[in-house]
Coordinates of C-alpha atoms and ligand atoms in Angstrom, one line a residue:
M21 CA -38.1 -1.4 37.7
S22 CA -37.1 -5.0 37.4
D23 CA -37.8 -8.2 39.3
K24 CA -34.6 -9.5 40.8
N25 CA -35.3 -13.2 40.4
E26 CA -34.1 -16.3 38.7
W27 CA -34.9 -14.8 35.3
G28 CA -32.2 -12.0 35.7
D29 CA -33.3 -8.4 35.7
L30 CA -36.3 -8.8 33.4
P31 CA -38.3 -5.6 33.7
T32 CA -41.4 -6.1 35.7
A33 CA -43.7 -5.0 33.0
L34 CA -42.2 -7.5 30.6
S35 CA -42.4 -10.2 33.2
Q36 CA -46.1 -9.6 33.5
L37 CA -46.6 -9.5 29.7
L38 CA -44.9 -13.0 29.5
N39 CA -47.0 -14.3 32.4
R40 CA -49.2 -16.6 30.2
R41 CA -48.8 -19.8 28.1
F42 CA -47.7 -19.2 24.5
E43 CA -48.3 -21.9 21.9
H44 CA -46.5 -20.3 18.9
I45 CA -43.4 -18.5 19.7
V46 CA -41.3 -17.0 16.8
V47 CA -37.9 -15.5 17.1
F48 CA -37.2 -13.0 14.3
S49 CA -33.4 -12.3 14.4
G50 CA -31.0 -9.9 12.7
A51 CA -27.2 -9.4 12.9
G52 CA -27.4 -8.2 16.5
M53 CA -28.2 -11.8 17.5
S54 CA -24.7 -12.8 16.6
A55 CA -22.9 -9.6 17.8
D56 CA -22.2 -11.2 21.2
S57 CA -20.4 -14.0 19.3
G58 CA -18.1 -11.4 17.8
I59 CA -19.7 -11.3 14.4
P60 CA -19.8 -7.6 13.2
T61 CA -23.2 -6.4 12.5
F62 CA -24.1 -5.2 9.1
R63 CA -24.2 -1.5 9.8
S64 CA -21.9 -0.9 12.6
G65 CA -19.3 -3.6 12.7
S66 CA -15.7 -3.6 11.6
N67 CA -15.2 -4.9 8.0
G68 CA -11.7 -6.3 8.3
L69 CA -9.5 -5.8 5.2
W70 CA -12.6 -4.5 3.4
G71 CA -12.9 -1.5 5.8
E72 CA -13.1 0.9 2.9
F73 CA -16.3 -0.8 1.7
D74 CA -19.8 -0.4 3.0
P75 CA -21.0 -4.0 3.3
Q76 CA -24.1 -3.0 1.3
Q77 CA -21.8 -2.1 -1.6
L78 CA -20.0 -5.5 -1.5
A79 CA -23.3 -7.6 -1.0
T80 CA -24.5 -6.8 -4.6
P81 CA -24.5 -8.5 -8.0
D82 CA -22.7 -5.4 -9.4
A83 CA -19.8 -5.8 -7.0
W84 CA -19.6 -9.5 -8.0
Q85 CA -19.6 -8.6 -11.7
R86 CA -17.1 -5.8 -11.1
D87 CA -14.6 -7.6 -8.8
K88 CA -15.4 -11.2 -8.0
E89 CA -12.1 -11.7 -6.2
T90 CA -12.7 -8.9 -3.7
V91 CA -16.2 -10.1 -3.0
W92 CA -15.2 -13.8 -2.7
G93 CA -12.3 -12.9 -0.4
W94 CA -14.8 -11.0 1.8
Y95 CA -17.3 -13.9 2.0
E96 CA -14.6 -16.5 2.7
W97 CA -13.2 -14.3 5.5
R98 CA -16.7 -13.9 7.0
R99 CA -17.3 -17.7 6.7
G100 CA -14.0 -18.4 8.5
H101 CA -14.9 -15.8 11.1
V102 CA -18.2 -17.5 11.8
M103 CA -16.6 -20.9 11.9
A104 CA -14.2 -19.7 14.6
A105 CA -17.0 -18.1 16.6
T106 CA -19.3 -19.9 19.1
P107 CA -23.0 -19.5 19.7
N108 CA -23.7 -16.9 22.5
P109 CA -26.1 -17.4 25.4
G110 CA -28.8 -15.8 23.2
H111 CA -28.5 -18.5 20.6
V112 CA -28.5 -21.1 23.4
A113 CA -31.7 -19.6 24.9
V114 CA -33.4 -19.7 21.5
A115 CA -32.6 -23.4 21.2
R116 CA -34.1 -23.8 24.7
L117 CA -37.2 -21.9 23.6
Q118 CA -37.5 -24.4 20.7
R119 CA -36.8 -27.5 22.9
E120 CA -39.2 -26.5 25.7
F121 CA -41.9 -24.5 23.9
G122 CA -41.6 -25.4 20.2
A123 CA -40.4 -21.9 19.2
Q124 CA -39.5 -21.4 15.6
V125 CA -36.8 -19.1 14.0
V126 CA -36.9 -16.7 11.1
T127 CA -33.6 -15.0 10.6
Q128 CA -32.0 -12.4 8.3
N129 CA -28.6 -13.8 9.3
V130 CA -26.4 -15.8 7.0
D131 CA -24.4 -17.4 9.8
D132 CA -25.1 -20.9 11.2
L133 CA -24.9 -20.0 14.9
H134 CA -28.6 -20.7 15.5
E135 CA -28.1 -24.2 14.1
R136 CA -24.9 -24.7 16.1
A137 CA -26.7 -23.8 19.3
G138 CA -29.2 -26.6 18.4
V139 CA -32.0 -24.8 16.6
Q140 CA -33.7 -26.9 13.9
G141 CA -35.6 -25.6 10.9
A142 CA -34.5 -21.9 11.1
L143 CA -35.6 -20.0 8.0
H144 CA -32.8 -18.0 6.5
L145 CA -34.5 -15.1 4.6
H146 CA -31.1 -13.9 3.2
G147 CA -29.5 -17.3 2.6
S148 CA -26.4 -18.7 4.1
L149 CA -22.6 -18.3 4.0
F150 CA -22.4 -22.1 4.0
A151 CA -24.3 -22.5 0.8
A152 CA -22.7 -21.8 -2.6
R153 CA -23.7 -22.1 -6.2
C154 CA -22.6 -21.5 -9.7
D155 CA -23.4 -17.9 -10.8
R156 CA -24.1 -19.3 -14.3
C157 CA -25.9 -22.6 -14.1
G158 CA -27.0 -22.5 -10.5
A159 CA -25.5 -25.9 -9.6
R160 CA -24.9 -26.2 -5.9
A161 CA -21.3 -26.4 -4.8
T162 CA -19.7 -27.8 -1.7
L163 CA -17.2 -25.5 0.0
N164 CA -13.8 -26.5 1.2
A165 CA -12.3 -24.9 4.4
P166 CA -11.8 -21.2 3.9
P167 CA -8.2 -19.9 3.9
P168 CA -6.7 -19.7 7.4
E169 CA -5.8 -16.0 6.9
A170 CA -8.0 -13.4 5.3
Q171 CA -7.3 -12.9 1.6
R172 CA -8.2 -9.4 0.5
R173 CA -8.8 -10.9 -3.0
L174 CA -9.5 -14.5 -3.6
A175 CA -10.3 -16.2 -6.9
P176 CA -13.7 -18.1 -6.8
T177 CA -13.6 -21.6 -8.1
T178 CA -14.9 -22.5 -11.5
C179 CA -18.2 -24.5 -11.6
A180 CA -17.4 -28.2 -11.9
V181 CA -20.8 -28.8 -13.6
C182 CA -20.9 -26.2 -16.4
G183 CA -17.2 -25.5 -16.4
K184 CA -17.9 -21.8 -17.2
G185 CA -19.5 -20.2 -14.2
S186 CA -17.9 -19.0 -10.9
I187 CA -19.0 -20.3 -7.5
R188 CA -20.7 -17.5 -5.6
P189 CA -22.0 -17.3 -2.0
G190 CA -25.5 -18.7 -1.4
V191 CA -26.8 -15.5 0.0
V192 CA -29.4 -12.9 -1.2
W193 CA -27.6 -9.8 -2.4
F194 CA -29.2 -6.3 -2.3
G195 CA -31.3 -6.0 -5.5
E196 CA -31.9 -9.8 -5.6
Q197 CA -35.2 -11.5 -4.9
L198 CA -35.6 -13.5 -1.7
D199 CA -36.6 -17.2 -2.2
D200 CA -40.4 -17.3 -2.5
E201 CA -40.7 -20.6 -0.6
V202 CA -38.6 -19.3 2.3
V203 CA -40.6 -16.1 2.4
N204 CA -44.0 -17.8 2.3
A205 CA -42.9 -20.3 5.1
A206 CA -41.6 -17.4 7.2
A207 CA -44.8 -15.3 6.6
Q208 CA -46.9 -18.3 7.7
R209 CA -44.9 -18.7 10.9
I210 CA -45.2 -15.0 11.8
A211 CA -48.9 -14.9 10.9
D212 CA -49.5 -17.8 13.3
C213 CA -47.5 -16.6 16.2
D214 CA -48.8 -15.6 19.6
L215 CA -45.4 -14.3 20.9
L216 CA -42.9 -12.6 18.5
L217 CA -39.4 -11.8 19.8
I218 CA -37.6 -9.4 17.4
V219 CA -34.0 -9.6 18.3
G220 CA -31.0 -7.5 17.1
T221 CA -32.3 -6.0 13.9
S222 CA -32.2 -2.4 12.7
G223 CA -35.3 -3.1 10.7
V224 CA -34.1 -1.3 7.6
V225 CA -33.7 -4.1 5.1
Y226 CA -36.9 -5.0 3.2
P227 CA -38.9 -7.1 2.4
A228 CA -37.5 -9.0 5.5
A229 CA -38.1 -6.1 8.0
G230 CA -41.6 -5.7 6.9
M231 CA -42.6 -9.3 7.7
V232 CA -43.0 -8.5 11.3
R233 CA -46.2 -6.7 10.4
L234 CA -47.8 -10.1 9.7
A235 CA -47.9 -10.9 13.4
P236 CA -51.6 -11.2 14.5
E237 CA -53.2 -8.2 16.4
D238 CA -53.4 -10.2 19.6
A239 CA -49.8 -11.5 19.5
V240 CA -47.4 -10.2 22.1
I241 CA -44.5 -8.5 20.4
V242 CA -41.2 -7.9 22.2
E243 CA -38.1 -6.2 20.8
I244 CA -34.7 -7.0 22.3
N245 CA -32.0 -4.5 21.1
P246 CA -29.7 -2.2 22.9
Q247 CA -30.7 0.5 20.5
P248 CA -34.3 0.1 19.5
G249 CA -34.5 -0.5 15.8
D250 CA -37.0 0.7 13.2
V251 CA -39.1 -2.4 13.5
A252 CA -42.2 -2.1 11.4
A253 CA -44.5 -3.9 13.9
R254 CA -46.4 -2.4 16.8
V255 CA -44.1 -3.4 19.8
D256 CA -45.6 -4.2 23.1
F257 CA -42.3 -4.0 25.0
R258 CA -38.9 -2.7 23.8
W259 CA -36.2 -4.2 26.1
Q260 CA -32.9 -2.2 25.6
T261 CA -30.6 -5.1 26.3
T262 CA -28.5 -7.5 24.3
A263 CA -29.5 -10.8 22.9
A264 CA -27.1 -12.6 25.1
A265 CA -28.6 -11.1 28.2
G266 CA -32.2 -10.7 27.3
L267 CA -33.1 -14.1 25.7
P268 CA -31.9 -16.3 28.6
A269 CA -34.0 -14.1 30.9
V270 CA -37.1 -14.4 28.7
A271 CA -36.6 -18.2 28.4
A272 CA -36.3 -18.6 32.2
R273 CA -39.4 -16.4 32.7
L274 CA -41.4 -18.5 30.3
A275 CA -40.2 -21.7 31.9
A276 CA -41.3 -20.5 35.3
R277 CA -44.8 -20.0 33.8
H278 CA -45.2 -23.3 32.0
Ligands
BV8_599 C1 -35.2 -6.9 -2.9 C2 -27.2 -11.3 2.8 C3 -36.5 -6.7 -4.7 C4 -25.9 -10.8 2.2 C5 -28.5 -9.3 3.2 C6 -32.6 -0.5 -4.7 C7 -32.5 -1.6 -5.5 C8 -32.9 -2.8 -5.2 C9 -33.5 -3.0 -3.9 C10 -33.6 -1.9 -3.1 C11 -33.1 -0.7 -3.4 N1 -33.3 0.1 -2.4 C12 -33.9 -0.5 -1.4 C13 -34.0 -1.8 -1.8 C14 -34.5 -2.9 -1.1 C15 -33.3 -3.5 -0.4 C16 -33.2 -2.8 1.0 O1 -34.0 -3.1 1.8 N2 -32.2 -1.9 1.1 C17 -32.1 -1.2 2.4 C18 -30.7 -1.1 2.8 C19 -32.8 0.2 2.2 N3 -33.6 -4.9 -0.2 C20 -33.2 -5.7 -1.1 O2 -32.5 -5.5 -2.1 C21 -33.7 -7.1 -1.0 N4 -34.2 -7.6 -2.2 O3 -35.8 -5.9 -2.4 O4 -35.5 -7.4 -4.0 C22 -36.4 -7.0 -6.1 C23 -37.6 -6.8 -6.8 C24 -37.5 -7.0 -8.1 C25 -36.4 -7.4 -8.8 C26 -35.3 -7.6 -8.0 C27 -35.3 -7.4 -6.7 C28 -32.6 -8.1 -0.6 C29 -32.1 -7.6 0.7 C30 -31.1 -8.7 1.3 C31 -29.7 -8.2 1.4 N5 -28.9 -9.2 2.0 N6 -27.7 -10.2 3.7 C32 -24.8 -10.7 3.2 O5 -25.0 -10.9 4.4 O6 -23.7 -10.5 2.8 S1 -29.1 -8.1 4.3 C33 -28.1 -7.8 5.6 O7 -28.7 -6.8 6.4 C34 -27.9 -9.0 6.6 O8 -28.6 -10.1 6.3 C35 -28.5 -8.4 7.9 O9 -29.1 -9.3 8.7 C36 -29.5 -7.5 7.3 C37 -30.4 -6.6 8.1 O10 -29.6 -5.9 8.8 P1 -29.7 -6.2 10.4 O11 -29.8 -7.7 10.6 O12 -30.8 -5.4 11.0 O13 -28.4 -5.8 10.9 P2 -27.9 -4.3 11.2 O14 -26.4 -4.3 11.2 O15 -28.7 -3.3 10.3 O16 -28.5 -4.0 12.6 C38 -27.9 -4.7 13.8 C39 -28.9 -4.4 14.9 O17 -28.4 -5.2 16.0 C40 -28.9 -2.9 15.4 O18 -30.2 -2.6 15.6 C41 -28.1 -3.0 16.7 O19 -28.6 -2.0 17.6 C42 -28.4 -4.4 17.2 N7 -27.5 -4.9 18.1 C43 -26.1 -4.7 18.2 N8 -25.6 -5.4 19.1 C44 -26.6 -6.2 19.7 C45 -27.7 -5.9 19.0 N9 -28.9 -6.5 19.3 C46 -28.9 -7.4 20.3 N10 -27.8 -7.8 20.9 C47 -26.6 -7.2 20.7 N11 -25.5 -7.5 21.3

């Protein structure tokens, strides 16, 4: 059952759930948020020249120690792919939720599509493809444009500060700790929310996935995902749709209420 109205085919039950004023909206996004922008998700997307690798094998300190050039080639391909992509209507809707209702973003994603759609202050639990640092002294490094064509193996640059380390991606690899400050700020946001939109995550990567449990008992929790994930929170409504279709409808519904 859905209301045919200006907010698309929002299911009636969800429309009723959203029929109130929310003061603290949080969008918790995963790789599915960017799927409609052509960015492969972590568990089901194509992996280009690195097809023989499971992304989880490449996104580790061991892979970096074992074969920096393969790992760096992969990250630079991904960075170029994101730069060539554009924010999808889901990203645009999240920026509208922030502009009109002060919504905040906590994301597991390492792309900058939320920011390019206009979102400010998104917390990146797993870092960013657009940050880089020395793997030895930790000095931040600025990145030049990635190579125009994917390079299966690409030598990382040597750190200009210590002259010994290699410049690595500014992301959190499997087996690495998340940044405490980012985690604490994200936890506070979710603990204060009255509407939590969980978008495009399989909910399998911890500790990020477990953070949705911090939402208050009386918060409304909505999952937007074509295949419902394993989200750790109690969910009031699972909408089996894409981020690009679901989020604009939710934003329009909330705008009609406010
Ligand atoms: C930690 C950055 C502790 C890198 C990422 C053994 C050793 C060490 C740790 C562990 C271990 N075993 C388990 C762990 C914990 C591990 C973990 O959780 N593993 C999982 C796989 C079991 N976690 C960690 O290692 C974390 N650190 O625990 O440290 C510690 C303690 C002491 C000392 C040292 C350490 C660090 C985890 C961070 C990993 N880095 N990214 C990079 O990107 O290269 S995680 C990576 O997965 C991405 O960030 C991605 O966002 C994230 C989560 O995946 P999802 O976002 O959910 O994406 P996924 O593909 O899974 O799902 C996509 C979803 O979208 C699907 O549900 C799909 O249906 C949906 N979808 C598809 N299309 C659409 C859509 N939705 C909407 N619209 C659409 N159109």
